mmCIF file of C-alpha atoms in Angstrom:
data_model
loop_
_atom_site.group_PDB
_atom_site.id
_atom_site.type_symbol
_atom_site.label_atom_id
_atom_site.label_comp_id
_atom_site.label_asym_id
_atom_site.label_seq_id
_atom_site.Cartn_x
_atom_site.Cartn_y
_atom_site.Cartn_z
ATOM 1 C CA MET V 1 -137.863 12.588 -95.034
ATOM 2 C CA ASP V 2 -135.917 10.708 -97.701
ATOM 3 C CA LYS V 3 -133.403 12.594 -99.842
ATOM 4 C CA GLU V 4 -135.241 12.153 -103.142
ATOM 5 C CA LEU V 5 -138.535 13.403 -101.727
ATOM 6 C CA GLU V 6 -136.765 16.354 -100.100
ATOM 7 C CA HIS V 7 -135.047 17.181 -103.412
ATOM 8 C CA ARG V 8 -138.418 17.181 -105.223
ATOM 9 C CA ARG V 9 -139.944 19.307 -102.453
ATOM 10 C CA ILE V 10 -137.149 21.893 -102.783
ATOM 11 C CA MET V 11 -137.598 21.924 -106.586
ATOM 12 C CA ALA V 12 -141.320 22.586 -106.061
ATOM 13 C CA LEU V 13 -140.486 25.410 -103.642
ATOM 14 C CA LYS V 14 -138.120 27.005 -106.172
ATOM 15 C CA ARG V 15 -140.759 26.700 -108.909
ATOM 16 C CA TYR V 16 -142.865 29.279 -107.045
ATOM 17 C CA GLU V 17 -140.001 31.840 -107.038
ATOM 18 C CA ILE V 18 -141.191 33.188 -103.712
ATOM 19 C CA LEU V 19 -138.082 32.800 -101.523
ATOM 20 C CA ASP V 20 -136.554 36.217 -100.772
ATOM 21 C CA SER V 21 -139.333 37.927 -102.708
ATOM 22 C CA PRO V 22 -140.432 41.437 -101.699
ATOM 23 C CA MET V 23 -142.971 41.976 -98.957
ATOM 24 C CA ASP V 24 -146.565 41.506 -100.025
ATOM 25 C CA GLY V 25 -149.411 43.040 -98.052
ATOM 26 C CA CYS V 26 -151.868 40.226 -98.723
ATOM 27 C CA TYR V 27 -149.728 37.800 -96.698
ATOM 28 C CA ASP V 28 -149.338 40.335 -93.890
ATOM 29 C CA GLU V 29 -153.127 40.606 -93.777
ATOM 30 C CA ILE V 30 -153.389 36.831 -93.402
ATOM 31 C CA THR V 31 -150.866 36.616 -90.531
ATOM 32 C CA SER V 32 -152.513 39.585 -88.793
ATOM 33 C CA LEU V 33 -155.890 37.892 -89.172
ATOM 34 C CA ALA V 34 -154.514 34.583 -87.836
ATOM 35 C CA SER V 35 -153.132 36.367 -84.779
ATOM 36 C CA LYS V 36 -156.536 37.895 -84.080
ATOM 37 C CA ILE V 37 -158.584 34.746 -84.797
ATOM 38 C CA PHE V 38 -156.487 32.587 -82.470
ATOM 39 C CA ASP V 39 -155.612 35.337 -79.975
ATOM 40 C CA VAL V 40 -151.880 34.628 -80.225
ATOM 41 C CA PRO V 41 -149.019 37.134 -80.288
ATOM 42 C CA ILE V 42 -147.223 35.550 -83.278
ATOM 43 C CA ALA V 43 -148.383 34.227 -86.656
ATOM 44 C CA ILE V 44 -146.011 33.317 -89.488
ATOM 45 C CA ILE V 45 -146.141 32.194 -93.103
ATOM 46 C CA SER V 46 -142.924 30.212 -93.455
ATOM 47 C CA LEU V 47 -141.129 28.490 -96.304
ATOM 48 C CA VAL V 48 -138.706 25.685 -95.481
ATOM 49 C CA ASP V 49 -135.587 25.940 -97.668
ATOM 50 C CA THR V 50 -132.566 23.618 -97.660
ATOM 51 C CA ASP V 51 -130.843 25.260 -94.681
ATOM 52 C CA ARG V 52 -133.221 27.924 -93.416
ATOM 53 C CA ILE V 53 -136.823 28.750 -92.710
ATOM 54 C CA TRP V 54 -137.696 32.004 -94.449
ATOM 55 C CA PHE V 55 -140.714 34.037 -93.381
ATOM 56 C CA LYS V 56 -142.848 35.405 -96.199
ATOM 57 C CA SER V 57 -144.824 37.186 -93.509
ATOM 58 C CA SER V 58 -144.606 37.359 -89.752
ATOM 59 C CA TYR V 59 -146.883 39.111 -87.328
ATOM 60 C CA GLY V 60 -145.473 39.817 -83.872
ATOM 61 C CA LEU V 61 -141.899 38.833 -84.738
ATOM 62 C CA ASP V 62 -139.194 41.033 -86.240
ATOM 63 C CA ILE V 63 -136.985 38.474 -87.951
ATOM 64 C CA GLU V 64 -137.044 37.264 -91.559
ATOM 65 C CA GLU V 65 -135.598 33.787 -91.174
ATOM 66 C CA ILE V 66 -134.101 31.231 -88.820
ATOM 67 C CA THR V 67 -131.835 28.277 -89.452
ATOM 68 C CA ARG V 68 -133.705 25.130 -90.373
ATOM 69 C CA ASP V 69 -132.264 23.052 -87.556
ATOM 70 C CA PRO V 70 -134.107 24.417 -84.510
ATOM 71 C CA GLY V 71 -137.181 25.427 -86.509
ATOM 72 C CA LEU V 72 -140.417 23.636 -85.729
ATOM 73 C CA CYS V 73 -141.689 24.248 -89.273
ATOM 74 C CA SER V 74 -139.201 21.618 -90.505
ATOM 75 C CA SER V 75 -141.024 19.033 -88.405
ATOM 76 C CA ALA V 76 -144.460 20.363 -89.321
ATOM 77 C CA ILE V 77 -143.990 19.948 -93.087
ATOM 78 C CA ILE V 78 -143.516 16.192 -92.719
ATOM 79 C CA SER V 79 -147.224 15.832 -91.955
ATOM 80 C CA ASN V 80 -150.218 16.753 -94.082
ATOM 81 C CA GLU V 81 -152.217 17.390 -90.920
ATOM 82 C CA VAL V 82 -152.147 20.295 -88.502
ATOM 83 C CA TYR V 83 -149.048 19.896 -86.324
ATOM 84 C CA VAL V 84 -149.668 20.941 -82.708
ATOM 85 C CA ILE V 85 -147.461 21.318 -79.673
ATOM 86 C CA GLU V 86 -149.632 22.321 -76.748
ATOM 87 C CA ASN V 87 -146.869 22.745 -74.173
ATOM 88 C CA ALA V 88 -143.383 22.704 -75.663
ATOM 89 C CA ARG V 89 -141.666 22.693 -72.267
ATOM 90 C CA VAL V 90 -142.985 19.221 -71.494
ATOM 91 C CA ASP V 91 -143.322 17.805 -75.027
ATOM 92 C CA PRO V 92 -140.405 15.403 -75.690
ATOM 93 C CA ARG V 93 -140.236 16.597 -79.329
ATOM 94 C CA THR V 94 -139.389 20.154 -78.292
ATOM 95 C CA MET V 95 -138.082 20.375 -74.703
ATOM 96 C CA ALA V 96 -134.474 20.953 -75.808
ATOM 97 C CA ASN V 97 -135.335 23.226 -78.748
ATOM 98 C CA PRO V 98 -133.599 26.631 -78.393
ATOM 99 C CA LEU V 99 -136.833 28.407 -79.347
ATOM 100 C CA VAL V 100 -138.426 26.791 -76.301
ATOM 101 C CA ALA V 101 -135.555 26.800 -73.799
ATOM 102 C CA GLY V 102 -134.120 30.152 -74.946
ATOM 103 C CA VAL V 103 -135.185 33.781 -74.750
ATOM 104 C CA MET V 104 -138.237 33.357 -76.973
ATOM 105 C CA GLY V 105 -139.808 30.909 -74.522
ATOM 106 C CA LEU V 106 -142.150 29.367 -77.081
ATOM 107 C CA GLN V 107 -144.677 27.045 -75.461
ATOM 108 C CA PHE V 108 -147.525 26.648 -77.961
ATOM 109 C CA TYR V 109 -147.066 26.004 -81.672
ATOM 110 C CA ALA V 110 -149.630 24.980 -84.261
ATOM 111 C CA ALA V 111 -149.004 24.815 -88.011
ATOM 112 C CA ALA V 112 -150.883 23.845 -91.135
ATOM 113 C CA PRO V 113 -148.785 22.853 -94.146
ATOM 114 C CA LEU V 114 -148.704 24.923 -97.322
ATOM 115 C CA THR V 115 -149.313 22.104 -99.787
ATOM 116 C CA THR V 116 -148.864 22.482 -103.546
ATOM 117 C CA SER V 117 -151.361 21.101 -106.040
ATOM 118 C CA ASP V 118 -148.899 18.259 -106.689
ATOM 119 C CA GLY V 119 -148.595 17.377 -102.997
ATOM 120 C CA TYR V 120 -145.404 19.031 -101.718
ATOM 121 C CA ASN V 121 -145.375 20.869 -98.389
ATOM 122 C CA LEU V 122 -143.451 24.093 -98.981
ATOM 123 C CA GLY V 123 -143.797 25.505 -95.495
ATOM 124 C CA THR V 124 -146.509 26.400 -93.013
ATOM 125 C CA ILE V 125 -148.816 28.988 -91.646
ATOM 126 C CA CYS V 126 -148.187 28.752 -87.946
ATOM 127 C CA ILE V 127 -149.399 30.362 -84.759
ATOM 128 C CA ILE V 128 -147.221 30.707 -81.672
ATOM 129 C CA ASP V 129 -147.813 31.602 -78.053
ATOM 130 C CA GLN V 130 -145.583 31.856 -75.015
ATOM 131 C CA ASN V 131 -148.245 30.153 -72.930
ATOM 132 C CA PRO V 132 -149.424 26.543 -73.212
ATOM 133 C CA ARG V 133 -152.829 26.073 -74.819
ATOM 134 C CA THR V 134 -154.910 23.637 -76.835
ATOM 135 C CA LEU V 135 -156.278 23.715 -80.372
ATOM 136 C CA ASN V 136 -159.750 22.299 -80.918
ATOM 137 C CA GLY V 137 -161.068 20.744 -84.120
ATOM 138 C CA LYS V 138 -162.768 23.927 -85.326
ATOM 139 C CA GLU V 139 -159.566 25.926 -84.807
ATOM 140 C CA ALA V 140 -157.493 23.307 -86.627
ATOM 141 C CA SER V 141 -159.950 23.497 -89.516
ATOM 142 C CA ILE V 142 -159.635 27.305 -89.631
ATOM 143 C CA LEU V 143 -155.833 27.045 -89.686
ATOM 144 C CA LEU V 144 -156.075 24.580 -92.610
ATOM 145 C CA HIS V 145 -158.382 26.988 -94.449
ATOM 146 C CA LEU V 146 -155.856 29.795 -93.980
ATOM 147 C CA SER V 147 -153.104 27.554 -95.376
ATOM 148 C CA ARG V 148 -155.234 26.896 -98.472
ATOM 149 C CA ILE V 149 -155.808 30.638 -98.940
ATOM 150 C CA VAL V 150 -152.039 31.224 -98.808
ATOM 151 C CA MET V 151 -151.456 28.438 -101.346
ATOM 152 C CA ASP V 152 -154.175 29.848 -103.607
ATOM 153 C CA HIS V 153 -152.225 33.126 -103.656
ATOM 154 C CA PHE V 154 -148.976 31.281 -104.413
ATOM 155 C CA GLU V 155 -150.679 29.335 -107.234
ATOM 156 C CA ILE V 156 -152.250 32.441 -108.793
ATOM 157 C CA LYS V 157 -148.925 34.276 -108.773
ATOM 158 C CA LEU V 158 -147.166 31.265 -110.311
ATOM 159 C CA GLN V 159 -149.802 31.005 -113.051
ATOM 160 C CA ALA V 160 -149.517 34.740 -113.787
ATOM 161 C CA ARG V 161 -145.709 34.481 -114.065
ATOM 162 C CA ASN V 162 -145.999 31.476 -116.363
ATOM 163 C CA MET V 163 -148.547 33.264 -118.573
ATOM 164 C CA LEU V 164 -146.233 36.273 -118.868
ATOM 165 C CA LYS V 165 -143.305 34.008 -119.782
ATOM 166 C CA ASP V 166 -145.454 32.319 -122.439
ATOM 167 C CA LEU V 167 -146.455 35.701 -123.867
ATOM 168 C CA HIS V 168 -142.849 36.856 -124.051
ATOM 169 C CA THR V 169 -141.705 33.682 -125.819
ATOM 170 C CA LYS V 170 -144.495 34.050 -128.429
ATOM 171 C CA VAL V 171 -143.601 37.675 -129.218
#
């Protein structure tokens, strides 16, 4: 990703004022639902910052962020399509990744980008398993729908904040 595009993407991310925001049950409901729909132990709503990947919600994982370098979400946001790694232990893109080779033992990863109305991928909704598996077209479509639901929530909250700011400046 070129530096100018990445700078604009980070500015778009900051516009939403969601990084390090308090927990929000609606996102936890979405990751819980994703885990159940896809029968995976881990589902995450992630936001890719300059040097870290922060989790707005994670189901099945008790951490709030990881460094950007080993994170698969950094690779997933480059594409506007669903990004899938069926077996990370044999996929050349991920064989040496510490999330794959280390204690976590990640083998399956699928992510749909969280795309703003002006086209920037802020992060992903991703599903993770410690066993290899495939993702069919219907499942990829469902994951994309979940990413749009997450973005709808982000957009509504941004619009509400902007309306409140406008009201305060008029008073």
